[in-house]
Every structure is written in C-alpha cells, then in structure tokens.
Short mmCIF file of C-alpha atoms in Angstrom, two decimals:
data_model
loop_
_atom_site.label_atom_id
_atom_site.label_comp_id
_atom_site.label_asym_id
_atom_site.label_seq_id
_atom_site.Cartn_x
_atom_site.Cartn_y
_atom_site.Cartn_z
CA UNK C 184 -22.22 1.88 -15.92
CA UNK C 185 -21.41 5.16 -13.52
CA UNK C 186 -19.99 7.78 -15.39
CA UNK C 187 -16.34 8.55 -15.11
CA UNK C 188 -14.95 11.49 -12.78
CA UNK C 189 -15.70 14.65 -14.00
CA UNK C 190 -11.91 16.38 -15.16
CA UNK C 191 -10.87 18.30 -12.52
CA UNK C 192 -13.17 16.60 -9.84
CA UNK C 193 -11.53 14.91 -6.99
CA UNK C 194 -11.52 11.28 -6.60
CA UNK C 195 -13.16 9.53 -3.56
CA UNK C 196 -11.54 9.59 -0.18
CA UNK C 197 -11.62 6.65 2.37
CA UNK C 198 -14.91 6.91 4.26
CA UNK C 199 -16.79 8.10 1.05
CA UNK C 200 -20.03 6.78 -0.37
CA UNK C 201 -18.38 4.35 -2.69
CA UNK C 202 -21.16 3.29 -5.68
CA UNK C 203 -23.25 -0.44 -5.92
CA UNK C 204 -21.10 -2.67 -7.63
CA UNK C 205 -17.28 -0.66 -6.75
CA UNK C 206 -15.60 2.12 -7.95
CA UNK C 207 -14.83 2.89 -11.79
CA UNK C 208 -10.69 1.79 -11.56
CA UNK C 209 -11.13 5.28 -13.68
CA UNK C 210 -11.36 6.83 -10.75
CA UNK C 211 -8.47 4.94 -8.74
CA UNK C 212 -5.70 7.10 -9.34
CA UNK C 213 -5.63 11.27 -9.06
CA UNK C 214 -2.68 11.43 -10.84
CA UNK C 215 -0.96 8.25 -12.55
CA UNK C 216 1.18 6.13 -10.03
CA UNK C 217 4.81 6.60 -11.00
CA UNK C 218 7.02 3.18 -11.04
CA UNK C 219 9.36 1.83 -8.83
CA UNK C 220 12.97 3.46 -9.09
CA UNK C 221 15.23 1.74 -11.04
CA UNK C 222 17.97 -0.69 -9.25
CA UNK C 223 20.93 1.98 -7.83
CA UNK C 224 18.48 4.62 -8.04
CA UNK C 225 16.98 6.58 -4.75
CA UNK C 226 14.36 5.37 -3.31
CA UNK C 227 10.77 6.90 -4.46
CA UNK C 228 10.12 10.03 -2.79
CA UNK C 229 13.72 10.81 -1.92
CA UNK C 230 15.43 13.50 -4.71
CA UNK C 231 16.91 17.06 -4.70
CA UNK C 232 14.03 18.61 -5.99
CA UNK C 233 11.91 16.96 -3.06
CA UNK C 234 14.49 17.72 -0.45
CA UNK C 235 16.42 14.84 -0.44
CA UNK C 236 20.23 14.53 -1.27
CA UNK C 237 20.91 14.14 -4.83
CA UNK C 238 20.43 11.10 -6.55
CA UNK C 239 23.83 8.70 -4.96
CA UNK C 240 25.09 6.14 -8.01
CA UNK C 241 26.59 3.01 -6.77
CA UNK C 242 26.97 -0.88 -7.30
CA UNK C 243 26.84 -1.87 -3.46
CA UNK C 244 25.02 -5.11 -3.28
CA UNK C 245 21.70 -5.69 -1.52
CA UNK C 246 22.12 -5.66 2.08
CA UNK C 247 22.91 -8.81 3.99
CA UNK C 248 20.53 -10.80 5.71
CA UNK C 249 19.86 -10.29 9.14
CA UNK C 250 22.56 -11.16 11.43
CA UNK C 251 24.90 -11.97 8.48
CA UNK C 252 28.15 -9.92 8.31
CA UNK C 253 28.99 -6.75 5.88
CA UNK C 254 32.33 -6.14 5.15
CA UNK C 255 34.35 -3.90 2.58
CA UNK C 256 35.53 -7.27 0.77
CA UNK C 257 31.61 -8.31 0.02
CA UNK C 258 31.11 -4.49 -1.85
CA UNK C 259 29.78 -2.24 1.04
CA UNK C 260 31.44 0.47 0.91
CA UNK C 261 31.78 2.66 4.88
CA UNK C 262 28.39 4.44 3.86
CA UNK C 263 26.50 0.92 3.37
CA UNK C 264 28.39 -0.30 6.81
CA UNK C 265 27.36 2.84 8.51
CA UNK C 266 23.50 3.03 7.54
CA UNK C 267 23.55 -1.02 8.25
CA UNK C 268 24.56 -0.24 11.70
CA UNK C 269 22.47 2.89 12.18
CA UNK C 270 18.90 0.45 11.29
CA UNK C 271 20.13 -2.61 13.10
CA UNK C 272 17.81 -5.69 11.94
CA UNK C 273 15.63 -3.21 9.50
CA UNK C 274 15.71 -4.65 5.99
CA UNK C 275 12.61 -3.50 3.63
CA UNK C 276 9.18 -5.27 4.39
CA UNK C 277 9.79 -5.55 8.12
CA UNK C 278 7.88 -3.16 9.23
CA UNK C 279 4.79 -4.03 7.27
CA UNK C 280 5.21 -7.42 8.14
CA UNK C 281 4.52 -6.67 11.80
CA UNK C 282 1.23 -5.42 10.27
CA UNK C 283 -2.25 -7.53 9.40
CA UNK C 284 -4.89 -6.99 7.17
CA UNK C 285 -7.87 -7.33 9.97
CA UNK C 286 -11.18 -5.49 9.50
CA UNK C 287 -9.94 -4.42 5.75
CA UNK C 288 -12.73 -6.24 3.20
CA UNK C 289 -12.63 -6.42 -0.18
CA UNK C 290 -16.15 -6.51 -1.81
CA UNK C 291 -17.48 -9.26 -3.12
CA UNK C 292 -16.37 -9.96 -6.90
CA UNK C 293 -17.69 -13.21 -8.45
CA UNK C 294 -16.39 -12.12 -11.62
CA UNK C 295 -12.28 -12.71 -10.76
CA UNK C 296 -10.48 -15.14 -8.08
CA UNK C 297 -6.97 -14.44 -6.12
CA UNK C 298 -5.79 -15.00 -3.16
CA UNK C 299 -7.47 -11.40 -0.96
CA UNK C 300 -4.87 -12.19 1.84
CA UNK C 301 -2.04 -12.03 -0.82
CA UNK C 302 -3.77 -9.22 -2.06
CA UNK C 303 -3.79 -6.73 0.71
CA UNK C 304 -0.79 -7.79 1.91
CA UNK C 305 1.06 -6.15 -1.32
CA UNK C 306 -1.21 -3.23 -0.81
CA UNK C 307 0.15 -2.74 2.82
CA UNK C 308 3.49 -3.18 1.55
CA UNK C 309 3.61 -0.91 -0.90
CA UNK C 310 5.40 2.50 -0.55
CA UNK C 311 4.54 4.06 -3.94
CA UNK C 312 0.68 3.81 -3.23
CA UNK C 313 -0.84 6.80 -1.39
CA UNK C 314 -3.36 5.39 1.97
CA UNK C 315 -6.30 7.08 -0.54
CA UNK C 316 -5.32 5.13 -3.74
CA UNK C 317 -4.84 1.70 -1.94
CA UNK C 318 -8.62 2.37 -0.41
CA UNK C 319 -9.86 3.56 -3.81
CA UNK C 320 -7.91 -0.11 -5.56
CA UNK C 321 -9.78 -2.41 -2.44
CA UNK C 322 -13.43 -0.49 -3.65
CA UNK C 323 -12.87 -0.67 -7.16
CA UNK C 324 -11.53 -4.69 -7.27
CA UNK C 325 -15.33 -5.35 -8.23
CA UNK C 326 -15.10 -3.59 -11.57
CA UNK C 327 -11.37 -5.14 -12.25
CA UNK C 328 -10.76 -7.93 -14.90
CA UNK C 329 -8.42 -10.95 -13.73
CA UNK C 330 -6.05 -9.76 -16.24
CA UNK C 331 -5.97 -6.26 -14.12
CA UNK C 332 -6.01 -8.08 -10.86
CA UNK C 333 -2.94 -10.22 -12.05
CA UNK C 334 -1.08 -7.50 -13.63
CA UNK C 335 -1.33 -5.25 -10.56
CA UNK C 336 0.00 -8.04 -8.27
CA UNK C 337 2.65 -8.50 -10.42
CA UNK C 338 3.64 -4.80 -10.66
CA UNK C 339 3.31 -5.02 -6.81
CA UNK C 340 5.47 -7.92 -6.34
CA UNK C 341 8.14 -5.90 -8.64
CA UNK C 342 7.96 -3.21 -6.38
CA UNK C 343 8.39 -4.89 -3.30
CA UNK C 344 11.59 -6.84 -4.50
CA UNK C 345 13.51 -3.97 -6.68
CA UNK C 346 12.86 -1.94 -3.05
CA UNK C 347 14.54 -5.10 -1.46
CA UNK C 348 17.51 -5.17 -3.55
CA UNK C 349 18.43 -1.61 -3.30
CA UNK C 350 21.98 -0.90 -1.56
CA UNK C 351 21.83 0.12 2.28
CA UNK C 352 22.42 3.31 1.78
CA UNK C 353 18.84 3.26 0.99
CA UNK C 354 17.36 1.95 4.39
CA UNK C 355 17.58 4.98 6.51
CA UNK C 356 15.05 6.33 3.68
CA UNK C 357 13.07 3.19 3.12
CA UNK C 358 12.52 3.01 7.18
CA UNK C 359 11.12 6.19 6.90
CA UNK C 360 8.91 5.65 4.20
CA UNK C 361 7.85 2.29 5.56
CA UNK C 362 6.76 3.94 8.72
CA UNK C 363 4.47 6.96 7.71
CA UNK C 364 2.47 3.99 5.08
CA UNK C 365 2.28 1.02 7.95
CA UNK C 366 0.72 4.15 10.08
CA UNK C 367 -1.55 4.75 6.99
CA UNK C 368 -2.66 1.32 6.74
CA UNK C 369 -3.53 1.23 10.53
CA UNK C 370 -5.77 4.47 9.80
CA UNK C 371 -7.34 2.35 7.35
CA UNK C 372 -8.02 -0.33 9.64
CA UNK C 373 -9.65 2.01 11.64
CA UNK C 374 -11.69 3.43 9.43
CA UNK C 375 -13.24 0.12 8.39
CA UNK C 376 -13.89 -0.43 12.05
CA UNK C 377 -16.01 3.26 11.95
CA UNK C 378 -17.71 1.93 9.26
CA UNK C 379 -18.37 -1.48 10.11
CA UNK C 380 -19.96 0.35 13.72
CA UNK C 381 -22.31 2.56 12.35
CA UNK C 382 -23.43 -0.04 9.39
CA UNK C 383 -24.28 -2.01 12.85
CA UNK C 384 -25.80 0.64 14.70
CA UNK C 385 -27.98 1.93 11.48
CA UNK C 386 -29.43 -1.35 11.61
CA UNK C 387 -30.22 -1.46 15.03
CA UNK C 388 -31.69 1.75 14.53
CA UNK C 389 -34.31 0.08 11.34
CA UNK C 390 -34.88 -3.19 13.81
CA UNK C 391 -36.24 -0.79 16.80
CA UNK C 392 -38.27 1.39 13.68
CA UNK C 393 -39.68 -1.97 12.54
CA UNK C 394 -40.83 -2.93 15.65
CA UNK C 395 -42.46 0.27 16.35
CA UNK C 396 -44.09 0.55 13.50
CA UNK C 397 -42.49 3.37 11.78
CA UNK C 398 -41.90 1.65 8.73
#
C-alpha cells in the first residue's frame, strides 16, 4: 500500500506519474470538496466575500423548459424574466452536454463495476470539482470500493439536479461556471491525447532498441 501524502505536500497534477495500481483516494482532494448550495441559495462560487453579489433569497421556480413560456403568473419575478431572456435556450447541463468523454480512460478496476460512460459524464458535468480533482478521482477509481463508486455518483447526480432546479436568476452565473469547467475538461482531453502519444512513441523508441540490439 503507497503511503499517504505527506501533510503539507501537494497532491498530483494531471500529467503526473500516477502510482501501479491508482492513486490513494487519500490523495484526491487538496482541500475537502464543499457541497452543492442549498435550493434558493447562490450558486457555488458566487458570494460577497468572493466578489459576487450577496447571497439573493427567493422562491422563483426552476426555469421553464426550453421554448416554454415564463410569465409573472407562473412565479418569475422581472429578474427571472430578464436573466431568461439574457441566456436564451441555456438551462444547466447544456453546455457539457455538447461535450464527450473521448480519449479520457479510466484504469482498469476488476475489483468494482459501473457504467464508465455514466461515470465521466457526471465528472464533466460537475461544477464543484476542480479539472485537477476530477483527474486525480479517474486515477484513483482503482483503489475505490463500489460502495465509494456508488456514493460518489450519487452525490454527483445530487449536484447536477439541485444546480438544475435553482431559480434563473442563477443562469447568468451557472453559464459562466459551466464554461470555464467544459474548457477544463477539453484540456483534459488533451492531455490524455499527450500522453497516449508519447506512451506510443516510447515504444517505438524500445521496438527500434530491440532490434538493434541495445537491449
């Protein structure tokens, strides 16, 4: 068993040497992840102390689907009608839907089964991981029990729909937010390109050694 992060070290970063047999889940998390804001509340990331406008109280429903009408008599209030016409056909999860999971792998672990698609697909999603902590969950899914498998798809699935059911007012934000970690995932996908490209050329490089006789 690898020994746990040293306190005070850093945790891995996308493109490091990640261990035989995954990453401790230890070492997933630099700090621990906070949960998903309460229904009415901001969205995460958004307060006064973090430069945001204070925290706004208020019972608007969910927005509409798109296409569907908004109107006073339904809840909105002219704030929700405003932001709903400021995003147009935006509702939360459509911009990571656009997205795939190509090139991203999950290592091999005989020891739990789930559906990997699923899987990444709430790691794209989500806006409360960091790009760094949703690497560091794919490398450590070796060293995860089912039960911590399950129970982070189900704190995933939380997160997506509490996002989902937060008043418009919110979307402006959650656009925002949705954009900067659909750009993170793509750097991701990237990376695992890099990575897959060298791991090809490095054996390339040991075929021509072979031959030659240089090893």
């Amino acid at each position: 068993m690898a020994d746990p992060t040293p306190q005070g070290a850093n945790p891995p970063r996308p493109g490091d040497p990640v261990p035989a047999g995954g990453l401790e889940p230890t070492q997933v998390f630099s700090t621990p992840p906070p949960p998903p804001p309460p229904l009415g509340s901001q969205p995460q990331g958004q307060s006064a102390a973090g430069g945001g406008a204070p925290t706004v109280q208020d019972t608007s429903p969910p927005p509409p689907p798109v296409g569907a009408a908004a109107t006073k008599e339904m809840g909105y209030d002219d704030e929700d009608l405003k932001i709903l016409a400021e995003v147009g056909n935006y509702r939360f999860g459509s911009i990571s839907s656009l997205l795939n999971n190509d090139t991203v792998v999950i290592p091999a672990h005989p020891e739990t089964n789930f559906d990997e698609q699923k899987f990444l697909s709430l790691l794209r999603g989500s806006i409360s991981l960091t790009r760094d902590e949703k690497w560091r969950i794919i490398q450590a899914v070796p060293k995860l029990s089912q039960f911590q498998i399950d129970e982070l798809q189900k704190i995933l699935e939380e997160e997506k729909v509490k996002f989902s059911q937060l008043s418009p007012k919110h979307l402006k934000h959650l656009q925002g937010l949705e954009r900067k970690h659909s750009e993170d995932w793509k750097d991701l996908q990237a990376l695992y390109i890099q990575q897959t490209a060298k791991k090809k050329e490095q054996s390339q490089a040991d075929d021509i050694r072979k031959q030659l006789g240089l090893q």
